[in-house]
Backbone as numpy.savetxt, mean C-alpha at the origin, in Angstrom:
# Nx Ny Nz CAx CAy CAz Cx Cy Cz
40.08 49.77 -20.27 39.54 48.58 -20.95 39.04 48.98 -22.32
39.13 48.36 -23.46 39.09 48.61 -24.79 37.48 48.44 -24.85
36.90 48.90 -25.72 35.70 48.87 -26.44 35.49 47.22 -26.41
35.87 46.61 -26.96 36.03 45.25 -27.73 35.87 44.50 -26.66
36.77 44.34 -25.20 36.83 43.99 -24.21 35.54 43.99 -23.48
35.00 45.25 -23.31 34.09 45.38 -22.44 32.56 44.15 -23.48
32.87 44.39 -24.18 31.97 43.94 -25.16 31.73 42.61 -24.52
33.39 41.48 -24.71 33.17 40.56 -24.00 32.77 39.92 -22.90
33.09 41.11 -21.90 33.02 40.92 -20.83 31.76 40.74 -20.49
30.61 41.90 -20.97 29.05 42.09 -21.18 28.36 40.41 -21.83
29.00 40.21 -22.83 28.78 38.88 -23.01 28.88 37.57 -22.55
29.75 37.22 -21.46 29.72 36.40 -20.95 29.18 36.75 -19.65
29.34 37.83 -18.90 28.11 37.95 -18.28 26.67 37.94 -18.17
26.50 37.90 -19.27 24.82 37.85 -19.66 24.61 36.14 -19.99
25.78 35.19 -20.37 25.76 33.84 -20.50 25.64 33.56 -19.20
26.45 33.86 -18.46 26.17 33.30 -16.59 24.71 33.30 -16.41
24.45 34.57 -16.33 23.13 34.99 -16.01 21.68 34.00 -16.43
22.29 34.02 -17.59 21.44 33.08 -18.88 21.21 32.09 -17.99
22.54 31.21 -17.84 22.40 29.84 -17.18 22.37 29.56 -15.98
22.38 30.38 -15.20 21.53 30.64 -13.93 20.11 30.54 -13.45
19.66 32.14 -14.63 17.59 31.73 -14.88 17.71 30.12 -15.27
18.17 29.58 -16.25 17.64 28.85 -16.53 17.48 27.57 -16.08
18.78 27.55 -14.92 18.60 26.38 -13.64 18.00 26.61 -12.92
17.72 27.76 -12.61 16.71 28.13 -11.05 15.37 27.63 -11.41
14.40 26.72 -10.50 13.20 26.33 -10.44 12.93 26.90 -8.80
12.02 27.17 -9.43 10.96 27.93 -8.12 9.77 26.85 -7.41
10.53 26.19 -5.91 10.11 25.19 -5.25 8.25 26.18 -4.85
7.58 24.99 -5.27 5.98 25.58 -4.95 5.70 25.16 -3.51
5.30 26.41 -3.01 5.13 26.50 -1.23 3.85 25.85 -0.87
4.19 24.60 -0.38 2.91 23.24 -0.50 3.42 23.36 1.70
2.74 23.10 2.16 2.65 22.79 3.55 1.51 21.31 3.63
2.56 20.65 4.30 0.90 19.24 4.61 1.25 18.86 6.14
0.22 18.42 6.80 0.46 18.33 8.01 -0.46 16.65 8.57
-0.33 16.79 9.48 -1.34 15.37 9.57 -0.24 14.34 10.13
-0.71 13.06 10.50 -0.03 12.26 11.62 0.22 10.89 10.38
0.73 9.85 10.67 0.82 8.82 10.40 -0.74 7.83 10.39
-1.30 7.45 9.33 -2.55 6.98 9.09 -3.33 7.60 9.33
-3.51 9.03 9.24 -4.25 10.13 8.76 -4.76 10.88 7.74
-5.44 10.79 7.48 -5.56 11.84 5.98 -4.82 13.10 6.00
-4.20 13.30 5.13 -3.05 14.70 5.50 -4.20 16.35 5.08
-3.91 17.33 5.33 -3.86 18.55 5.43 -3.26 19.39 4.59
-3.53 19.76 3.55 -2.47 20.37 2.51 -3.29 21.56 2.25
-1.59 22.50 2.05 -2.03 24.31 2.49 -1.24 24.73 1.14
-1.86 25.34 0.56 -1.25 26.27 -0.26 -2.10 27.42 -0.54
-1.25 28.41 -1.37 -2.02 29.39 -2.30 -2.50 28.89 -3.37
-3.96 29.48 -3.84 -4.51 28.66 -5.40 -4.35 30.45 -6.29
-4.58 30.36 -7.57 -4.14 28.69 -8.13 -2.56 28.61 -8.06
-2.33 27.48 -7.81 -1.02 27.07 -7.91 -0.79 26.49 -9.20
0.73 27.41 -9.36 1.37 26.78 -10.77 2.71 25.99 -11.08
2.76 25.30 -11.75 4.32 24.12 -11.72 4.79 23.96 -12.71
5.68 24.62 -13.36 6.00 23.89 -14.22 6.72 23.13 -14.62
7.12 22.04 -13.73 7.60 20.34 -13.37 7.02 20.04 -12.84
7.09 18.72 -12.72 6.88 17.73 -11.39 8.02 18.41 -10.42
7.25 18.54 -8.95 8.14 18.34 -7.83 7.65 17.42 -6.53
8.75 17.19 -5.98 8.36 15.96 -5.21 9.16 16.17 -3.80
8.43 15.92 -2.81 9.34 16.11 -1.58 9.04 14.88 -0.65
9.91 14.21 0.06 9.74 13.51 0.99 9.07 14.18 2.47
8.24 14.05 2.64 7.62 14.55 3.84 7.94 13.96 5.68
8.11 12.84 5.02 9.10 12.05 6.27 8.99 10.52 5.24
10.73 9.73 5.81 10.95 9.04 5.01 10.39 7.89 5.50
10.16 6.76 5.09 10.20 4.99 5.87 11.03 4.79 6.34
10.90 3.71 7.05 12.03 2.82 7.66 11.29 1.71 7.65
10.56 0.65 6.94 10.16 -0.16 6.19 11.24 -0.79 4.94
10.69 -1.49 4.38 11.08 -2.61 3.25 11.47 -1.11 2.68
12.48 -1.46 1.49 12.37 -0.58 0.06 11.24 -1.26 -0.90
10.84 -0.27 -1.59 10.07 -0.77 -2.47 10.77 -1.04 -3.54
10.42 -2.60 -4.32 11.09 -3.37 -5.46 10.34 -2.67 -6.35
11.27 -2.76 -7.36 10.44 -2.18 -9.00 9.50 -3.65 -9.89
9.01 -3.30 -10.07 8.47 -4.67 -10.64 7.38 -5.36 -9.83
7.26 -4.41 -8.27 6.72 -5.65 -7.20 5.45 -4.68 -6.82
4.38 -5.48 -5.93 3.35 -4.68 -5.69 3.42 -3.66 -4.53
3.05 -2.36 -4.48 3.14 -1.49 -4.18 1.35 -1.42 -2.99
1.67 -0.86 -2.32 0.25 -0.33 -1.32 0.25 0.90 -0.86
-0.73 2.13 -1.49 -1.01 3.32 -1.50 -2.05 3.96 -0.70
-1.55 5.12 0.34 -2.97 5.71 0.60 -2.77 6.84 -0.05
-3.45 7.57 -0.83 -3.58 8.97 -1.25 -4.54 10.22 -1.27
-4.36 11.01 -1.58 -4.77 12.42 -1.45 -4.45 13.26 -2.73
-5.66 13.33 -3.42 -5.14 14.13 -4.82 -6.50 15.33 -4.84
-5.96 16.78 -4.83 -6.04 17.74 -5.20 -5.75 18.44 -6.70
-7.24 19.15 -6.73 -6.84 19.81 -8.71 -5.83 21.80 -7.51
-4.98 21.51 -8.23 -4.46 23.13 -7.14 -4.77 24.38 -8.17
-5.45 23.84 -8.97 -6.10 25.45 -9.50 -7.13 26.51 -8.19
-7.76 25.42 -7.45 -8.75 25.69 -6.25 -8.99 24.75 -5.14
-7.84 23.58 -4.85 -7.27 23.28 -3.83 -8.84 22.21 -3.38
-9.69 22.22 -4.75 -10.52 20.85 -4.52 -10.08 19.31 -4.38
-10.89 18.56 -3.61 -10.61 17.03 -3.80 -10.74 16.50 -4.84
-10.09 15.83 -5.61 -10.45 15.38 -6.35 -10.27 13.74 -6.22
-9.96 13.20 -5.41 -10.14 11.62 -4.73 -9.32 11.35 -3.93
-9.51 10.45 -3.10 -8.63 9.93 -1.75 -8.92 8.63 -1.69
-7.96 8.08 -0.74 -8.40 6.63 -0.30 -8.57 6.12 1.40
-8.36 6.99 2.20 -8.09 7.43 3.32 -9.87 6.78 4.04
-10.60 7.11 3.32 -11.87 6.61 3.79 -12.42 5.34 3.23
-11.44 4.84 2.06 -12.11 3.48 2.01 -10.85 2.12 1.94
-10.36 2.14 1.03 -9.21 1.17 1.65 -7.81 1.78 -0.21
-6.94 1.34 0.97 -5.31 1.71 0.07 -5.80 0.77 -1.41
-4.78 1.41 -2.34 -4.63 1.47 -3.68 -3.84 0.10 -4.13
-4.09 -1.06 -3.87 -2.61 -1.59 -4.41 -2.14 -1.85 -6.29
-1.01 -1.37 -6.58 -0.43 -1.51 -7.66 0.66 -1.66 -8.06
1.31 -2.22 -9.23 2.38 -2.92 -9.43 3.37 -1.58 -9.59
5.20 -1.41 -9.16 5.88 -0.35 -8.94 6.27 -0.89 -10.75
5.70 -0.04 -11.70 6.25 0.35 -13.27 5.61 1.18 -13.74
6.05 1.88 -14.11 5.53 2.66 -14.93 4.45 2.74 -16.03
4.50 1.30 -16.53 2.89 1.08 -17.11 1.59 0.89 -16.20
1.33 0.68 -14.80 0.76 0.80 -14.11 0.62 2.00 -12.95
1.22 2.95 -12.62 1.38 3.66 -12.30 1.80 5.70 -13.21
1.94 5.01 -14.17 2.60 6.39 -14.98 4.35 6.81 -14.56
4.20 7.93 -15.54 5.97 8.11 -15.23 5.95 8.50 -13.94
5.26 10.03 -14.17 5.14 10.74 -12.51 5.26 9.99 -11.23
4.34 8.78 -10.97 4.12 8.56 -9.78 5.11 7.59 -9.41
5.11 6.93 -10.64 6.80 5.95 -10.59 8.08 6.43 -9.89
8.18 7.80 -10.26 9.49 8.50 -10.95 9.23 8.61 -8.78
8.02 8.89 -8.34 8.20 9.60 -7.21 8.09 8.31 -6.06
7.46 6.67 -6.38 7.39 5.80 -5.15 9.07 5.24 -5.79
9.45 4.91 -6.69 10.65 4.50 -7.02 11.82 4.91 -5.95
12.18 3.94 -5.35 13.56 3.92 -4.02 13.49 4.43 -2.50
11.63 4.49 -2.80 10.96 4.45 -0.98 11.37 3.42 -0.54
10.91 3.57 0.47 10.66 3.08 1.76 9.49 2.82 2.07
8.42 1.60 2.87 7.19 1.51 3.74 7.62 2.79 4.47
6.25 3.76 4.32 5.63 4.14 5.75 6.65 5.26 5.11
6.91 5.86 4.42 7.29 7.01 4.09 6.05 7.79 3.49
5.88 9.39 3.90 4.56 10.22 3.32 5.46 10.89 2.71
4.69 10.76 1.33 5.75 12.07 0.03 4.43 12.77 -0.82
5.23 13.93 -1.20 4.37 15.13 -1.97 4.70 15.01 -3.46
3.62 15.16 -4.20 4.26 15.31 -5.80 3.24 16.61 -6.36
3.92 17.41 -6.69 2.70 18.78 -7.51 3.65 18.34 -8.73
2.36 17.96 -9.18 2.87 18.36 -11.13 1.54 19.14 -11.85
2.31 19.61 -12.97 1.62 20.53 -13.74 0.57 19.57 -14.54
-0.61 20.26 -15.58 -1.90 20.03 -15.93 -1.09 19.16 -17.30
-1.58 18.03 -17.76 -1.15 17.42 -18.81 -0.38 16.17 -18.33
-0.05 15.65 -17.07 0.12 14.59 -16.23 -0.46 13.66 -16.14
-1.77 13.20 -16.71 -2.72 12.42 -16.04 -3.47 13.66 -16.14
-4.20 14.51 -16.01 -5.18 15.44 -15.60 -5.19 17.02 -17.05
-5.80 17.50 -16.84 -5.97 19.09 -17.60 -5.30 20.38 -16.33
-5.24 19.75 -15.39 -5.07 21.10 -14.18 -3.90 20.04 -13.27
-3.23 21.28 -13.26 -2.19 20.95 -12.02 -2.73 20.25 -10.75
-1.28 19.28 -10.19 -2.37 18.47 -9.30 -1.40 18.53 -7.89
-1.87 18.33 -6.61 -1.12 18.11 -5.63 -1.78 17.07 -5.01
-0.60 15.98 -4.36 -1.05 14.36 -3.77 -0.06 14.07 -2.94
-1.15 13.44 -2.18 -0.13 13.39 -0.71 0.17 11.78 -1.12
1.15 11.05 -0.29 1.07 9.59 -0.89 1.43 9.03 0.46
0.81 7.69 1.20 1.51 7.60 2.13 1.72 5.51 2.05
2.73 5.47 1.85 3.42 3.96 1.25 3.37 3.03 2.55
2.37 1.65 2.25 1.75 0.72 3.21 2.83 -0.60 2.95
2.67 -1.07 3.64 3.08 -2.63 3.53 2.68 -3.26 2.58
2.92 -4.14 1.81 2.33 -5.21 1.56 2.59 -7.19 2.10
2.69 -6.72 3.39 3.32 -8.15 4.25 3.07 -7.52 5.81
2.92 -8.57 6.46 2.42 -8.36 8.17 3.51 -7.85 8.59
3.82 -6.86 9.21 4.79 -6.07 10.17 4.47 -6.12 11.33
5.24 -7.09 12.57 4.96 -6.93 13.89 5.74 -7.39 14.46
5.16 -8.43 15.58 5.86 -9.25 16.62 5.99 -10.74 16.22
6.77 -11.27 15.74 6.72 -12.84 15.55 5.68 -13.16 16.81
5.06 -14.48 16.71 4.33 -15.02 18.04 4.45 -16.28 17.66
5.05 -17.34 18.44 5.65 -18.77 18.57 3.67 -19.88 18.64
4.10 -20.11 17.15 3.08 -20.50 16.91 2.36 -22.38 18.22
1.54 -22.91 17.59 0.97 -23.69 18.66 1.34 -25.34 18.00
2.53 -25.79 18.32 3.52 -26.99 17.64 2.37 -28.34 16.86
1.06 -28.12 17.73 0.64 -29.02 16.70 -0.20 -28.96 15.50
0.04 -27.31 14.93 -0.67 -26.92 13.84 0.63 -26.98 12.23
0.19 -27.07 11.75 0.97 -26.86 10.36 1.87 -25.68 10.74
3.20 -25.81 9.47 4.59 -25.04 10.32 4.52 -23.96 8.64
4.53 -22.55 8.56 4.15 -21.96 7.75 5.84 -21.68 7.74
5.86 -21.72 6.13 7.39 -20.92 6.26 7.36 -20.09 4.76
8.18 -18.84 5.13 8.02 -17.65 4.24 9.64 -17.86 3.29
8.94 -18.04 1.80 11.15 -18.49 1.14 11.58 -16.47 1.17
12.59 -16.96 0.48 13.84 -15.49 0.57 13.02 -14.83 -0.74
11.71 -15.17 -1.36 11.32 -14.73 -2.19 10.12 -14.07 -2.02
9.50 -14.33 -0.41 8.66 -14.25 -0.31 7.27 -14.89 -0.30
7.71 -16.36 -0.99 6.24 -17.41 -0.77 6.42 -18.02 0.34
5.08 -18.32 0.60 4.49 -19.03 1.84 4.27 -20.43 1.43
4.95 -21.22 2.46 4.78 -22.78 2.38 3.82 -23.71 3.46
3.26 -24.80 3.38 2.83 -25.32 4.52 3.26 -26.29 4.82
3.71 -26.69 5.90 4.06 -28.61 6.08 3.31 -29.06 7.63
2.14 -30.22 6.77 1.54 -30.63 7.47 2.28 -31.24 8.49
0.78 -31.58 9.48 1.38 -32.25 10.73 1.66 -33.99 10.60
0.11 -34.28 9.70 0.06 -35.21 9.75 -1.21 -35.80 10.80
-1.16 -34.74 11.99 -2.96 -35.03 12.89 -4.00 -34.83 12.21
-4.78 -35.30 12.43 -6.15 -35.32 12.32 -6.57 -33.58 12.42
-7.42 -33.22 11.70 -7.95 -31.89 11.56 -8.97 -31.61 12.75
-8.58 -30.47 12.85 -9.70 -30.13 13.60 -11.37 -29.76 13.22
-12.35 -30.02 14.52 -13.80 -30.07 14.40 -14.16 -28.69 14.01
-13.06 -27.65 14.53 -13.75 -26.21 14.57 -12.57 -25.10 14.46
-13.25 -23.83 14.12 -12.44 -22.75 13.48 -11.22 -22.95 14.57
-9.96 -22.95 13.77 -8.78 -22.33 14.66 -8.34 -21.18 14.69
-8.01 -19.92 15.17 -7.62 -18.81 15.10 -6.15 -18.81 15.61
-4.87 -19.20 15.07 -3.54 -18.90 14.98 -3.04 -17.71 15.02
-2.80 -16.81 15.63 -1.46 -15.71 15.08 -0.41 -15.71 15.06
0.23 -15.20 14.14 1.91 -15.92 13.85 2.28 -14.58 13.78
1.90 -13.39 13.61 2.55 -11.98 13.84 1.43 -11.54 14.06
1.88 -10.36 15.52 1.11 -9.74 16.14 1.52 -8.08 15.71
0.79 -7.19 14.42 0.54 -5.87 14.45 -0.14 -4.99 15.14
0.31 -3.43 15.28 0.02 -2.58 15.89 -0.87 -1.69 15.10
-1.54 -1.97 14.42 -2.56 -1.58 13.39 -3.93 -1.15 14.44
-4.75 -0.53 13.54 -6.16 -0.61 14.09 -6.95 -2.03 14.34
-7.67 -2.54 14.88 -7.85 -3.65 15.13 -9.28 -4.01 14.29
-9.59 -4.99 13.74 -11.09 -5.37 12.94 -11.57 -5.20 13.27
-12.68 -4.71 12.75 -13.79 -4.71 13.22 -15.71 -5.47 12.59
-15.69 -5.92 12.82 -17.47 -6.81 12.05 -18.08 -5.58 11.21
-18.09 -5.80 10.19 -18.58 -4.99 9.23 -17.30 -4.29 8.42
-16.09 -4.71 8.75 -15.20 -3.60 8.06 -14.89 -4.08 6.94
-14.34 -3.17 5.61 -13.78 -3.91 4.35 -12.35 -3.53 4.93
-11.76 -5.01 4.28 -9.39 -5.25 5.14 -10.03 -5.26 3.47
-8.13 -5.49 3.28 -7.06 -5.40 2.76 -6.05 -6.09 3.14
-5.78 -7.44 1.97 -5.43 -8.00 2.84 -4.16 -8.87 1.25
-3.00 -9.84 2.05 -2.36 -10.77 0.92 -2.95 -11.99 1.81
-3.25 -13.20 1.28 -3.69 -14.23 1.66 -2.89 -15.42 0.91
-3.06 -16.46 1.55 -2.68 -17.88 0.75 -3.59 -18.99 1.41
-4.15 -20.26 0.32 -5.16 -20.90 0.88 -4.47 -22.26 0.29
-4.64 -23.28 1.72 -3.50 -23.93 1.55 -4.21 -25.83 2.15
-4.62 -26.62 1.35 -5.23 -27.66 1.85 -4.73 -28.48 3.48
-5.36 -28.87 4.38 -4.86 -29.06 5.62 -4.05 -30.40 5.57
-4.67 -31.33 4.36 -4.07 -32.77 4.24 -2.57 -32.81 3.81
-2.23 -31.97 2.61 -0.90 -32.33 2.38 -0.13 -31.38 1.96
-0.52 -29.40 2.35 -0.33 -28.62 2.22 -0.40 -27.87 1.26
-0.92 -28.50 -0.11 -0.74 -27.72 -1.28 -1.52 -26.73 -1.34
-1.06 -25.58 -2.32 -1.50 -24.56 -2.24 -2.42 -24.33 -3.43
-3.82 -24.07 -3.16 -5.09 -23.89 -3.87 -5.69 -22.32 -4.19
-4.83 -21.19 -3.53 -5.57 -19.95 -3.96 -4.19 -18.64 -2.92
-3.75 -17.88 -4.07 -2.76 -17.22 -3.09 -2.72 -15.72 -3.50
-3.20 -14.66 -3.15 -2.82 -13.45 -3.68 -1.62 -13.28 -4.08
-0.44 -14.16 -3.40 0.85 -13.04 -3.70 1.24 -14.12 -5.48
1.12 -14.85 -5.60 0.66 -15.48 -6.50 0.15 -14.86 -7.77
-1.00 -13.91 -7.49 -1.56 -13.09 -8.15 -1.35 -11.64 -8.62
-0.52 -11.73 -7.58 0.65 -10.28 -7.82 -0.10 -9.28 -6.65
-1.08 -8.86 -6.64 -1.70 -7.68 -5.70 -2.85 -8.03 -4.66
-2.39 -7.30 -3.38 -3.59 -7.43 -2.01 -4.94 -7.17 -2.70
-5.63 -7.78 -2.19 -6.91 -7.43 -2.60 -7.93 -6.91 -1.22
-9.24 -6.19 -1.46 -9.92 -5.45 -0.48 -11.46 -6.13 -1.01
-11.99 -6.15 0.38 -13.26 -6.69 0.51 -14.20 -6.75 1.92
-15.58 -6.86 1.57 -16.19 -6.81 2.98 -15.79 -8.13 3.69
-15.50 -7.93 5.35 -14.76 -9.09 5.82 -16.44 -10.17 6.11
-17.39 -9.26 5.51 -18.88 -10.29 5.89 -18.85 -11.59 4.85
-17.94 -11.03 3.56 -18.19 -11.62 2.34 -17.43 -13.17 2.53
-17.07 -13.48 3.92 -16.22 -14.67 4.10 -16.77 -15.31 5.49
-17.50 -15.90 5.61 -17.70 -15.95 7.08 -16.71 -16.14 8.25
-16.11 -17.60 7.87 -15.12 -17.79 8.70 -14.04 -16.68 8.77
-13.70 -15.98 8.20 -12.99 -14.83 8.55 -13.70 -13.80 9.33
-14.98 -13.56 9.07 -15.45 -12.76 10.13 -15.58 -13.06 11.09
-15.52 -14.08 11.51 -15.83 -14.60 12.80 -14.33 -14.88 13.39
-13.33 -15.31 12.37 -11.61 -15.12 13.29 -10.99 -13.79 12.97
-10.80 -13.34 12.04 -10.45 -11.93 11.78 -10.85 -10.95 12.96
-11.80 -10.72 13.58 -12.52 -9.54 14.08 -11.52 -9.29 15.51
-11.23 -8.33 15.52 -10.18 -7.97 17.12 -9.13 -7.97 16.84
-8.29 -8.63 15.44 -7.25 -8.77 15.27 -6.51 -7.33 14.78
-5.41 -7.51 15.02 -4.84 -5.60 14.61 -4.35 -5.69 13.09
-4.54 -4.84 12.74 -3.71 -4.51 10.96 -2.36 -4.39 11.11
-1.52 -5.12 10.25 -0.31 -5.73 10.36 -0.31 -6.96 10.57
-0.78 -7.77 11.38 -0.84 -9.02 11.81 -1.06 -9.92 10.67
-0.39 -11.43 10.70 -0.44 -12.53 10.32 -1.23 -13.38 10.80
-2.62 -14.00 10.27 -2.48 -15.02 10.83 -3.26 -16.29 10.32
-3.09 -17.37 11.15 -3.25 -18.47 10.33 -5.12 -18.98 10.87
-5.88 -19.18 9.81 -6.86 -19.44 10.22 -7.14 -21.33 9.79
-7.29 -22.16 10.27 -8.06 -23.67 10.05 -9.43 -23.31 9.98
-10.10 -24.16 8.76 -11.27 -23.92 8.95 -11.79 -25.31 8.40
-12.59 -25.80 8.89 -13.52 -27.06 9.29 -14.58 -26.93 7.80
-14.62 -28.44 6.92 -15.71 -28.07 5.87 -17.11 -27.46 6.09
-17.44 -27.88 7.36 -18.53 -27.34 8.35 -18.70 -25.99 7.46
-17.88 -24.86 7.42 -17.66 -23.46 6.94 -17.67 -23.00 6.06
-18.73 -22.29 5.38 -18.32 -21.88 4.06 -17.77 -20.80 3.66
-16.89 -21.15 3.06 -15.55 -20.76 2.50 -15.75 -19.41 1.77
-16.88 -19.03 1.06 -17.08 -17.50 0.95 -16.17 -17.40 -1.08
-15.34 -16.83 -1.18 -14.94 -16.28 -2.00 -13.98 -17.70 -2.72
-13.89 -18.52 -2.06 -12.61 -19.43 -2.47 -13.73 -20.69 -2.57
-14.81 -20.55 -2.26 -15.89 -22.11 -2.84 -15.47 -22.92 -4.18
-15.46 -23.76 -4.16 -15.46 -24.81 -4.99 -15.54 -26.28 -4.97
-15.66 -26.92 -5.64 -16.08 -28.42 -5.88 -14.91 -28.62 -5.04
-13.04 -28.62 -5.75 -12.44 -29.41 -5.41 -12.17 -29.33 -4.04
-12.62 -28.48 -2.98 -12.33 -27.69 -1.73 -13.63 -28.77 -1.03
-15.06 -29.09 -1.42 -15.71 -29.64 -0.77 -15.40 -31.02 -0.28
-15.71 -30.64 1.41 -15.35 -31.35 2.58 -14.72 -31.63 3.38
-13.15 -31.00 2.44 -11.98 -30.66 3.08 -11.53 -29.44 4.01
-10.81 -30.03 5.18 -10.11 -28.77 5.87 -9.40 -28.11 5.24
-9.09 -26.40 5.45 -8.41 -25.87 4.59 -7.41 -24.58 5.69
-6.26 -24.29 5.10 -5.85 -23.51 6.43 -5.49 -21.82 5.17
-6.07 -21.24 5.50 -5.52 -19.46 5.10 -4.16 -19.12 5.79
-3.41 -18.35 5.27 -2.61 -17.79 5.89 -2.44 -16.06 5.64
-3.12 -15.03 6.32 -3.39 -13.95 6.01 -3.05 -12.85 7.02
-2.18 -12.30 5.82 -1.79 -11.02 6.29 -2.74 -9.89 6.12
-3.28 -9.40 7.37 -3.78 -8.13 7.35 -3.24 -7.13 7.13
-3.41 -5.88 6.19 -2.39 -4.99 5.70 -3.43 -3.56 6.00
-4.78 -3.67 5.85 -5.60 -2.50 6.33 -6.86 -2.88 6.85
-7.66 -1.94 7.34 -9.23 -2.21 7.97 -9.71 -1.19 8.14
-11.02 -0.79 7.11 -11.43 0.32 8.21 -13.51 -0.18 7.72
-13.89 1.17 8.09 -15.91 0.64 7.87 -15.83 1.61 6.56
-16.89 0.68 6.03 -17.16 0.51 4.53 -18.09 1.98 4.55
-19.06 2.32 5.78 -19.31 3.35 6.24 -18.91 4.80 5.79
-17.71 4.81 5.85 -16.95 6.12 5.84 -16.18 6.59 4.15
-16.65 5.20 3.45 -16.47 5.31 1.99 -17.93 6.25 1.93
-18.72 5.65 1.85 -19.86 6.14 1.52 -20.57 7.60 1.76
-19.92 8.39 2.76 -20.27 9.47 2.79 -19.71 10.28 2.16
């Protein structure tokens, strides 16, 4: 082989090589463990270093896909992995909800709920300059935002709720006479944790007049579930409580009741029917410590 030859040969071997290092990324050895509606367990060596975002599906959904543009429901777990501190969760007080874009979420977290699934748990370690000064590791675990359960064949002489291909909720009266006192309806029965008196839900709602169905107050309307003490409503505390997370259901409530968060002039005296999806529950308790 000639001088000249070998020359080349040395040279394009060292190009392979080149472009080899320079595809190889070194996956960061993250372990998380933990069950479904658990706070997860995450193991590594500190400090841990990244220099990308990486992202792993930890187990996937089999839920809705998540729409871009649409509201999103988060539990998370975020770690600084310089020293594998907390640096916030939601696991003890109630899920995150936010819209799936990137102006509300950032690139990162976009880049990583973008073409889930409900009920899929995923990992993202990205490096310091993300959102943060220090590299971060977050567990993410993707909620509903709509009742997941058992249809339950509602009671024929209450208002007939119907859900369009878009997702709104309709009412069509009966036309009877209202009732004297709280009704407690369920129209989907979830396998959730069940309410409890004192707990802050999480919840999509629609509030819907009993006379001729129109609709007077609707989260999905509003774009995102909202979270609150279930004391802050009476009549919901008093039908809500026992019911499981996931569940739908339809509450009547008698002017007798005050209405809590949705009060107003044009609402006084009138029956009014909610239609509410429970999406979480836990005690306000366990924020606080």
């Amino acid at each position: 082989m000639t001088g000249a030859r070998r020359v080349a040969v040395a040279v394009l071997v060292g190009l392979v090589l080149a472009a080899c290092t320079a595809t190889t990324t070194v996956e960061p050895e993250v372990t998380v463990t933990g069950g479904a509606g658990e706070a997860p367990t995450v193991t590594y060596l500190t400090p841990l270093t990244v220099d990308e975002t990486y992202r792993e599906t930890i187990w996937p959904g089999t839920g809705a896909e998540l729409v871009d543009g649409a509201p999103v429901l988060i539990d998370f777990w975020l770690e600084n992995a310089r020293d594998a501190s907390l640096v916030k969760e939601s696991y003890s007080t109630s899920p995150t909800p936010r819209m799936l874009t990137v102006e509300d979420l950032g690139t990162d977290l976009y880049e990583t709920l973008r073409g889930q699934q409900v009920g899929a748990r995923l990992l993202q370690v990205a490096p310091g300059g993300s959102g943060a000064d220090y590299p971060t590791v977050t567990v993410l675990d993707v909620l509903p935002t709509r009742a997941v359960g058992q249809p339950i064949t509602p009671d024929p002489t209450l208002p007939v709720v119907t859900e369009g291909n878009d997702g709104s909720l309709t009412l069509t009266p009966t036309g009877a006479p209202p009732p004297d006192r709280l009704v407690v309806e369920p129209l989907v029965r979830g396998t959730g944790p069940q309410v409890a008196e004192g707990d802050v839900i999480t919840v999509q709602y629609a509030g819907f007049s009993w006379d001729d169905g129109a609709l007077f107050d609707s989260t999905w309307q509003r774009g995102l579930p909202v979270s609150f003490l279930l004391s802050d409503v009476p009549s919901w505390a008093e039908g809500l409580v026992d019911q499981p997370a996931g569940s739908r259901v339809m509450l009547v409530v008698p002017p007798s009741y005050p209405l809590g968060v949705t009060d107003g002039e044009e609402l006084a005296g009138k029956t009014v029917v909610f239609v509410i999806d429970i999406l979480a529950t836990g005690s306000p308790a366990q924020g606080a410590s």
